[in-house]
Tab-separated table of C-alpha atoms (C1' of nucleotides) and ligand atoms in Angstrom:
chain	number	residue	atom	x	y	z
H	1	UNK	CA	156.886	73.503	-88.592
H	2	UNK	CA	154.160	71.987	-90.518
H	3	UNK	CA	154.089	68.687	-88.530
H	4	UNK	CA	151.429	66.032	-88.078
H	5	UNK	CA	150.996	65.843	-83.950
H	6	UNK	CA	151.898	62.288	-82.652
H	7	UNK	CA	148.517	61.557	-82.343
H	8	UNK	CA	147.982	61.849	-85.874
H	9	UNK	CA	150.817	60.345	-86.947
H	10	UNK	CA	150.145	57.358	-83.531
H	11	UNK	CA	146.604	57.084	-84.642
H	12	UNK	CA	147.121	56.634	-88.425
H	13	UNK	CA	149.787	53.544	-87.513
H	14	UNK	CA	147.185	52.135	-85.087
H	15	UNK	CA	144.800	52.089	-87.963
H	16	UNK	CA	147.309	50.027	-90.459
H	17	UNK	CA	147.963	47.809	-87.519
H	18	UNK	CA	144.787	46.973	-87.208
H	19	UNK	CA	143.549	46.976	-90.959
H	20	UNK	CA	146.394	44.199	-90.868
H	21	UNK	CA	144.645	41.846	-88.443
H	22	UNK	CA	141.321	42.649	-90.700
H	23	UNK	CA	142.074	40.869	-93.472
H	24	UNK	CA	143.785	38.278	-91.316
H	25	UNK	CA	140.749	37.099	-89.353
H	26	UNK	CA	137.797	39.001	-87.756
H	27	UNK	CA	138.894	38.538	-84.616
H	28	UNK	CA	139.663	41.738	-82.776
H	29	UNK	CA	143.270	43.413	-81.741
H	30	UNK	CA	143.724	44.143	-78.768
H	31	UNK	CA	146.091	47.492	-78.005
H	32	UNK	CA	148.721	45.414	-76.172
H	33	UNK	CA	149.433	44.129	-79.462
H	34	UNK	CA	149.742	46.650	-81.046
H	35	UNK	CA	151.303	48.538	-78.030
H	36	UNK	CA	154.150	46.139	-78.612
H	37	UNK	CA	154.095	46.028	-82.479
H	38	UNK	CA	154.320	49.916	-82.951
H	39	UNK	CA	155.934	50.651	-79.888
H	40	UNK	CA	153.484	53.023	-78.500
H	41	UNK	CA	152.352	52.843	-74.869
H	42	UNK	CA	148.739	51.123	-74.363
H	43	UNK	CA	147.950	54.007	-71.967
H	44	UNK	CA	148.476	56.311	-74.764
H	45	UNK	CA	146.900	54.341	-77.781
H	46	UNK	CA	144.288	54.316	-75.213
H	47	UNK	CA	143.698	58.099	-75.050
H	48	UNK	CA	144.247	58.018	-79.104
H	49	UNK	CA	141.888	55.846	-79.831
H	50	UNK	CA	138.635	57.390	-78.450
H	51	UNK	CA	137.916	60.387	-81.302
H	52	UNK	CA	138.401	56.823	-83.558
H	53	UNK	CA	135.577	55.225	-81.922
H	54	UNK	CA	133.576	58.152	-81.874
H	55	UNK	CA	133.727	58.640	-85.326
H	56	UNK	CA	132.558	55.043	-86.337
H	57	UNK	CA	136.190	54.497	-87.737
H	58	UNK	CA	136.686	51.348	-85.443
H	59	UNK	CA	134.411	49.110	-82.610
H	60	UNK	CA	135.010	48.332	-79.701
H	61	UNK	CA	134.520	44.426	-77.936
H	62	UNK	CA	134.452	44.771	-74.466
H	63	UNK	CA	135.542	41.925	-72.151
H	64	UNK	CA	137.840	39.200	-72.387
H	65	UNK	CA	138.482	38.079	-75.746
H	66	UNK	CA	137.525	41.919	-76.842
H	67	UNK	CA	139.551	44.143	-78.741
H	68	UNK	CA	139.147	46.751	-81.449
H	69	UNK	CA	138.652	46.008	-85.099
H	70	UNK	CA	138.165	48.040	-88.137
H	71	UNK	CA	134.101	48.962	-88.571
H	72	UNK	CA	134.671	49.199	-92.337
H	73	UNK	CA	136.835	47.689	-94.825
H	74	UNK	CA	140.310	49.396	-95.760
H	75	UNK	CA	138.533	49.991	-98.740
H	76	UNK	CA	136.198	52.095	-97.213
H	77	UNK	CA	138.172	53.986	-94.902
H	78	UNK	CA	140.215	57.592	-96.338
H	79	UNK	CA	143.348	58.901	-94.602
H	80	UNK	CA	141.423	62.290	-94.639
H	81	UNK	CA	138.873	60.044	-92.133
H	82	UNK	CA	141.496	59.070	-89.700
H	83	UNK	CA	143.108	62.575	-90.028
H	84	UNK	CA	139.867	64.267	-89.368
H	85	UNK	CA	139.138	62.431	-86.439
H	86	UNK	CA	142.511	62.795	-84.490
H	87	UNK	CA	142.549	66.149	-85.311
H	88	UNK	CA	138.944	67.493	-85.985
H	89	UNK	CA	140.311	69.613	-88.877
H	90	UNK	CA	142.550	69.199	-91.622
H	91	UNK	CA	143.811	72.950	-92.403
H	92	UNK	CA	147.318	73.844	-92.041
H	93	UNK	CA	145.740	77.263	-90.479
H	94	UNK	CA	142.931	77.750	-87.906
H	95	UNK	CA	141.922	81.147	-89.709
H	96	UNK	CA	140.670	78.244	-92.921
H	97	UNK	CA	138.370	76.540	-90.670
H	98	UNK	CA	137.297	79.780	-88.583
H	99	UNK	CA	137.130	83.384	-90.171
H	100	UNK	CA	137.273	84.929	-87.016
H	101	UNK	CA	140.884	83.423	-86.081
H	102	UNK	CA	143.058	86.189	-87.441
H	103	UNK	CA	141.928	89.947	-87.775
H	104	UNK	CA	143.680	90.718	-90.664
H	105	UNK	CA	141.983	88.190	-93.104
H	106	UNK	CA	141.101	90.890	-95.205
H	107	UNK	CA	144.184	92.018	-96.416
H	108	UNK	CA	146.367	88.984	-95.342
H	109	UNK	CA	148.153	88.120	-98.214
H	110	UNK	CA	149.258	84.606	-96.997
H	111	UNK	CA	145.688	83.683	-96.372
H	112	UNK	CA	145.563	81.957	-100.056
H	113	UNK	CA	148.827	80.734	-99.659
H	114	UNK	CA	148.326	78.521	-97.077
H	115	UNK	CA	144.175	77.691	-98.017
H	116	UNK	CA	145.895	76.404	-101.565
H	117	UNK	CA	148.469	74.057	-99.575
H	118	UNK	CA	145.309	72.850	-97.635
H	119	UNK	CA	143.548	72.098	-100.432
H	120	UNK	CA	146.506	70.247	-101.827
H	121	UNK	CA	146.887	68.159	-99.179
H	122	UNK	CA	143.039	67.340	-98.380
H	123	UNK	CA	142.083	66.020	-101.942
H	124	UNK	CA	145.913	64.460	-101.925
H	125	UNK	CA	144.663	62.476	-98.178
H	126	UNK	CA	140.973	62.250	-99.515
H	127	UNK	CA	142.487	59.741	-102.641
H	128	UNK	CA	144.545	57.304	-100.079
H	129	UNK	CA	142.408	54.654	-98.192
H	130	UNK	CA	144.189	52.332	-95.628
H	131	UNK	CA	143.775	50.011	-98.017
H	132	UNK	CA	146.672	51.952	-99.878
H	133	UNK	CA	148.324	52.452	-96.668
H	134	UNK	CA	148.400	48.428	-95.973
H	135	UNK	CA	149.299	47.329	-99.187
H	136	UNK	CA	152.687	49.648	-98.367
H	137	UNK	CA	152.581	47.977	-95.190
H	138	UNK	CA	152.664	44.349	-96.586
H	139	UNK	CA	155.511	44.884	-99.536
H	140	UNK	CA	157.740	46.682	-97.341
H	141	UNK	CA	157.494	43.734	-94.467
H	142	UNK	CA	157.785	40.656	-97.445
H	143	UNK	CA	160.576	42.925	-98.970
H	144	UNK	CA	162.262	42.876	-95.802
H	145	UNK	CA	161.560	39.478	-95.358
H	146	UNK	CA	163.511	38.327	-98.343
H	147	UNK	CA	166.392	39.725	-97.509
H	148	UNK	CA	166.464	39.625	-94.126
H	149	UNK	CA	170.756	40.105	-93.627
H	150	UNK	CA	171.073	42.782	-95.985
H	151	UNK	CA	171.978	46.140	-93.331
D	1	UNK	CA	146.692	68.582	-86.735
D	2	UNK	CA	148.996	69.651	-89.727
D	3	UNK	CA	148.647	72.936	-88.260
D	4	UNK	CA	151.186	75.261	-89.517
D	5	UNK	CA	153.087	76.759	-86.373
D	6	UNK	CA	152.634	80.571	-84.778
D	7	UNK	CA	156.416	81.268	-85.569
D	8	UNK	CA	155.762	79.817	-89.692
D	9	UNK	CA	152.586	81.760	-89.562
D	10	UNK	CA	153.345	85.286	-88.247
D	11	UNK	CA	157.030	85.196	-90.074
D	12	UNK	CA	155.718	84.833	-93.412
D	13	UNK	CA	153.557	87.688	-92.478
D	14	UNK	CA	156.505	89.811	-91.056
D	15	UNK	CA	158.184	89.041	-94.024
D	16	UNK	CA	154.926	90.237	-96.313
D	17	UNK	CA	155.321	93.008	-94.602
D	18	UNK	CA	158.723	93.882	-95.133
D	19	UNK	CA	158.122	93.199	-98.860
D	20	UNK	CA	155.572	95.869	-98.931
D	21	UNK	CA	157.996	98.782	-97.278
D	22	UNK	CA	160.737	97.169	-99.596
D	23	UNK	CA	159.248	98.513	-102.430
D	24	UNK	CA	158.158	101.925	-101.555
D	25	UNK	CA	161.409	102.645	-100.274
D	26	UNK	CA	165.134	101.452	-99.130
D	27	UNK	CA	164.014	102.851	-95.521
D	28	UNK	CA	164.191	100.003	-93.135
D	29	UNK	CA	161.035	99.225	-91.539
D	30	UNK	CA	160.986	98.883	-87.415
D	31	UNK	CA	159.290	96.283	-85.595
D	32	UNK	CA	157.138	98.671	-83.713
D	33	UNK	CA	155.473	99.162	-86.671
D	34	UNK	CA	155.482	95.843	-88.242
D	35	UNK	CA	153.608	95.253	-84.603
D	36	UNK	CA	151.048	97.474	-85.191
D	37	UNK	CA	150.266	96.362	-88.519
D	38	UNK	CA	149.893	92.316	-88.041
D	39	UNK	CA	148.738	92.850	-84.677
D	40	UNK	CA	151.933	90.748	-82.954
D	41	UNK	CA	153.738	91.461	-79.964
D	42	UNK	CA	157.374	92.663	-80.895
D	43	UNK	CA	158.584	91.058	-78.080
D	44	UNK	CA	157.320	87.950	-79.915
D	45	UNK	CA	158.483	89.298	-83.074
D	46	UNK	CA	161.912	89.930	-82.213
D	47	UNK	CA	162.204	86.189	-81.483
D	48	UNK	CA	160.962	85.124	-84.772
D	49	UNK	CA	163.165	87.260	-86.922
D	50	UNK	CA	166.546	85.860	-85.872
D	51	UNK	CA	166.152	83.122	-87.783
D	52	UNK	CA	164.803	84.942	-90.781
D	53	UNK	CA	168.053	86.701	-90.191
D	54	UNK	CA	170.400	84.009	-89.640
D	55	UNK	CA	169.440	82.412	-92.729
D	56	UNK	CA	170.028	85.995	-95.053
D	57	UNK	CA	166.309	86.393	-95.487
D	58	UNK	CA	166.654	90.163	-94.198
D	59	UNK	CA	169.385	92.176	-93.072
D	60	UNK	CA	169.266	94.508	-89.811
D	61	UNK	CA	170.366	97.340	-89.164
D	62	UNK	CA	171.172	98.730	-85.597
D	63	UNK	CA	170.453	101.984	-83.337
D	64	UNK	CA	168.203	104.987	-83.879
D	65	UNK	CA	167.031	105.288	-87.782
D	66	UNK	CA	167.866	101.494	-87.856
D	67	UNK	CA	165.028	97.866	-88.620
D	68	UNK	CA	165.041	95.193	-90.871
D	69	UNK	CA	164.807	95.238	-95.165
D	70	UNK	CA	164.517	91.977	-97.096
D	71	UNK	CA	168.311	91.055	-98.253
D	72	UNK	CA	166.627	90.388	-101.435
D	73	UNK	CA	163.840	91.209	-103.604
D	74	UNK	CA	160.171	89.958	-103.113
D	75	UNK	CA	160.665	87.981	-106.101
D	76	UNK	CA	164.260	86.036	-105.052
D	77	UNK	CA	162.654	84.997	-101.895
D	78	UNK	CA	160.507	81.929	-101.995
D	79	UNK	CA	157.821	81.105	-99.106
D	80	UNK	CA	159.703	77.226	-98.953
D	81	UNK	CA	162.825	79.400	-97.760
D	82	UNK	CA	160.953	81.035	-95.216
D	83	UNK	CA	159.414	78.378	-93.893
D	84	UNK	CA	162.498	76.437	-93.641
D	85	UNK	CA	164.362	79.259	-91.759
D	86	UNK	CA	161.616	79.421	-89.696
D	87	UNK	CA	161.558	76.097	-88.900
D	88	UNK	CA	164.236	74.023	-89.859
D	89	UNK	CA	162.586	71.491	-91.763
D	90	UNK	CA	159.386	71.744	-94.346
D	91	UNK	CA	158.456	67.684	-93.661
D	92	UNK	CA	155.341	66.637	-92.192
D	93	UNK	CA	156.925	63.679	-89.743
D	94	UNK	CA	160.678	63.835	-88.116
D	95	UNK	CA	161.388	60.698	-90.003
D	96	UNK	CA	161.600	61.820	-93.217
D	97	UNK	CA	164.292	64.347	-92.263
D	98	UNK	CA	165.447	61.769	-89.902
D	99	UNK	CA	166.179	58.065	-90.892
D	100	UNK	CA	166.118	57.238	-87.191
D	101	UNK	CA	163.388	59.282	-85.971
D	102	UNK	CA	161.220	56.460	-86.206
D	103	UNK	CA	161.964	52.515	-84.919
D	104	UNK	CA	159.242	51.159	-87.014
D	105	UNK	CA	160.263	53.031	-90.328
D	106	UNK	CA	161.348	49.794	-92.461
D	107	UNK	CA	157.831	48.306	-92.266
D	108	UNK	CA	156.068	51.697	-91.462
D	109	UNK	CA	153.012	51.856	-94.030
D	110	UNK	CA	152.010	55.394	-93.354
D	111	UNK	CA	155.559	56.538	-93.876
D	112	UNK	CA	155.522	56.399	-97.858
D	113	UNK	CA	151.783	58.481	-97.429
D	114	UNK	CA	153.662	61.544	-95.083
D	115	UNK	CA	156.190	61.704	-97.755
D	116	UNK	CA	154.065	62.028	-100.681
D	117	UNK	CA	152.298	64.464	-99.081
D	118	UNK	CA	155.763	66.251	-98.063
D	119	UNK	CA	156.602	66.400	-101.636
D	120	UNK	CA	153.452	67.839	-102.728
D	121	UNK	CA	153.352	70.578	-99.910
D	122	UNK	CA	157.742	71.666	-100.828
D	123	UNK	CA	156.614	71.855	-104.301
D	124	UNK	CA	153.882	73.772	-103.757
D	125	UNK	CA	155.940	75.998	-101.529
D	126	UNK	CA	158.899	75.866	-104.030
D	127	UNK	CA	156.876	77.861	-106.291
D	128	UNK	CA	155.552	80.695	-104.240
D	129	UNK	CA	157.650	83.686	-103.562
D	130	UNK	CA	157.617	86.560	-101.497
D	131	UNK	CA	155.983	88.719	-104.748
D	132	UNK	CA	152.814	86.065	-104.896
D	133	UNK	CA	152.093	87.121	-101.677
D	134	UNK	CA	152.802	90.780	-101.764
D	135	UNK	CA	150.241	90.526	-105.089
D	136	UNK	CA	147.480	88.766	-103.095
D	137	UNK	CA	148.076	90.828	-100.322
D	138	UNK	CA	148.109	94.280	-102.673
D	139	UNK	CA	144.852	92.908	-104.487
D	140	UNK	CA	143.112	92.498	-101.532
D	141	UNK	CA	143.897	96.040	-100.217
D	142	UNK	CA	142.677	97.744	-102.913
D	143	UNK	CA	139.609	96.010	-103.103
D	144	UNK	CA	138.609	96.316	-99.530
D	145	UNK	CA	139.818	100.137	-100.592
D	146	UNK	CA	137.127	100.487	-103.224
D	147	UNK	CA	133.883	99.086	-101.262
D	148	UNK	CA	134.966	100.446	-97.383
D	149	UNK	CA	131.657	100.534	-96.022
D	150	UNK	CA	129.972	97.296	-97.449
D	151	UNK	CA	130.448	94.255	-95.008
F	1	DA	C1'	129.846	30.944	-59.675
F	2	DA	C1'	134.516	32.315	-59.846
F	3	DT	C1'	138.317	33.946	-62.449
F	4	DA	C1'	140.869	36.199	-65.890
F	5	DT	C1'	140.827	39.337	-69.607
F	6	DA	C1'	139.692	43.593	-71.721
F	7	DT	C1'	137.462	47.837	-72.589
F	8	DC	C1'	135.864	52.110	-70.490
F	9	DA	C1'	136.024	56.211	-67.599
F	10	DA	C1'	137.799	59.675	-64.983
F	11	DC	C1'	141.183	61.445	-63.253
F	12	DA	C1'	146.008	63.112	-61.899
F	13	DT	C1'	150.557	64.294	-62.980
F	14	DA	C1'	155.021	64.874	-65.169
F	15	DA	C1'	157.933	66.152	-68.992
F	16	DA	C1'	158.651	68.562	-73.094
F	17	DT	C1'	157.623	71.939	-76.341
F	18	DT	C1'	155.430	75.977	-78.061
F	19	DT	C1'	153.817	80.497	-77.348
F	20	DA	C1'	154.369	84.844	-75.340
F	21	DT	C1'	156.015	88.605	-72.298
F	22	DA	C1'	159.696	91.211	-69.806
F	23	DG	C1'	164.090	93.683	-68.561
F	24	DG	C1'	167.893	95.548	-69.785
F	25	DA	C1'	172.452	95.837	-72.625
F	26	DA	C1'	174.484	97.390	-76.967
F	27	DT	C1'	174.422	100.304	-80.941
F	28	DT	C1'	173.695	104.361	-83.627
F	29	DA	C1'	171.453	108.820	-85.544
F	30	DT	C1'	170.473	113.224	-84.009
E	1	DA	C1'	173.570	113.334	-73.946
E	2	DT	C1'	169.292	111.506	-75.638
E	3	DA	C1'	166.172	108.763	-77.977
E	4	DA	C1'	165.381	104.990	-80.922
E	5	DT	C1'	166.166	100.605	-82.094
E	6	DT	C1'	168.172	95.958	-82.357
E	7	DC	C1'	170.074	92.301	-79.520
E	8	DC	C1'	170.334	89.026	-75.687
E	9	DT	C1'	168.695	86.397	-71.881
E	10	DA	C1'	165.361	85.034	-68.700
E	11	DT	C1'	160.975	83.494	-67.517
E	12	DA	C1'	155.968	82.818	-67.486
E	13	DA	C1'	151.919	80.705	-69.534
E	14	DA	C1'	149.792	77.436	-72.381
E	15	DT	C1'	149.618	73.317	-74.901
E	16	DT	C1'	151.113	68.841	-76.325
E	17	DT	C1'	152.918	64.499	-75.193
E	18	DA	C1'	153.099	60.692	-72.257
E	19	DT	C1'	152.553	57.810	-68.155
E	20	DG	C1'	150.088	56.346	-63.833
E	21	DT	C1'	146.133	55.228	-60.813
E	22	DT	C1'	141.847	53.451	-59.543
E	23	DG	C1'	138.158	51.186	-60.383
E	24	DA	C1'	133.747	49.979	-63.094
E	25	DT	C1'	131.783	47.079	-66.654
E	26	DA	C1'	131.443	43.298	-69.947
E	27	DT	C1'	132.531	38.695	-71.496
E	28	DA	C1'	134.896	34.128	-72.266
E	29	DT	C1'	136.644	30.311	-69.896
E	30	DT	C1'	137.018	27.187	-66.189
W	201	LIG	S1	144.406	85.370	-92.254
W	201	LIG	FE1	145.230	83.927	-90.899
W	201	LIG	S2	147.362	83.998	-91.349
W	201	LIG	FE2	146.551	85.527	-92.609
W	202	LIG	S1	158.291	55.695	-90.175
W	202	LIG	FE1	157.789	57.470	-89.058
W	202	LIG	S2	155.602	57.349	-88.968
W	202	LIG	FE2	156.143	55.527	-89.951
DNA sequence: AATATATCAACATAAATTTATAGGAATTAT
DNA sequence: ATAATTCCTATAAATTTATGTTGATATATT
């Protein structure tokens, strides 16, 4: 039902990936890394990253020694960014975005119900940065780390 | 994106619309006219209510005379059980439903985020019932009652 | 200058899923 | 019997998901 397409949910992890190599170094991924790292094909990442690039969320280096990095800190950068560029909306119904979408907006009485979810979930995705979202990243990896036997 | 699917979307409203017939009467209410009303096929419809009746969300009832009543009242159906007939699941990723949806899920950083934001969304949905919406959708009727001609 | 490495662009295509329509069988009130 | 209605299965259309191909362009390294 109310699922986050692949590319969202592709295109946030390709974001992480690379905030990780941001605070590393400035030197820039390149998506056969991270092809291999989250398991996503490059041909695909490839096609996901564009509306990112677009949107001034990441650069791009061309040529050998190129890559993609971050154009802002993780700071600076809101899940509600990332989802709004995949996705170009972030309304759990089309008839939020455009009034025209469903005839019977007038006396639809699920209309509110689902513009309250999206509400919810906007201000709930405009309070997370990838900051947040790599700082998740890094205690779950040194957690694993740790106890590296254990299941 | 997080778009709420066609079969989540036009259920709830079939089942609006059943709540509104429930309580002017006990006479079931036929798809041809549920059709009419919302504007769906009832081809399409037909498809969508078996697992609204699967589930016990409304009961059928067969041959000439026959259509579908809610199994319970408005207020002892809430829009999370809907949704989750409907659709199996009310989670915004596979992986929080299942464990091994996702390879990556042990060092995933985004993972934590989608299931906050689950959480958030099946309480929200927790506390709606069928009777919110038949309100909203009641409210709005008699307003756009009272000023027909003005927009 | 030549080579290797990458992005970038424009496709094309295949598989899977969602969305939607269609035909007819089964059931029941009249 | 007839008409009304759910029920069941098939299939078509559209969209999403994913991979493949070909080559152009930019840049670091040798
Ligand atoms: S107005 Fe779009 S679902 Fe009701
Ligand atoms: S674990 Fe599923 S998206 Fe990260």
């Amino acid at each position: 039902m109310i699922k986050l397409s692949t590319k969202g949910r592709y295109g946030t992890r390709l974001m992480v990936n690379l905030a990780r190599h941001y605070k590393n170094s400035n030197e820039p991924t390149i998506l056969k890394n991270v092809s291999e790292e989250e398991g996503i094909s490059i041909r695909y990442l490839e096609q996901i990253i564009i509306p990112l690039k677009i949107n001034r969320l990441v650069k791009s280096i061309r040529g050998a020694g190129g890559g993609y990095i971050l154009a802002r800190k993780p700071t600076e950068i809101k899940i509600c960014d990332i989802l709004h560029a995949l996705e170009g909306s972030c309304s759990l119904v089309e008839c939020i975005e455009d009034e025209t979408f469903c005839e019977k907006i007038k006396t639809c009485g699920t209309y509110e119900i689902w513009k309250g979810a999206t509400e919810l979930l906007r201000n709930y995705f405009e309070k997370l940065t990838l900051q947040d979202a790599l700082e998740i990243c890094e205690k779950k990896i040194s957690a694993a780390k740790k106890r590296p036997k254990i299941k």
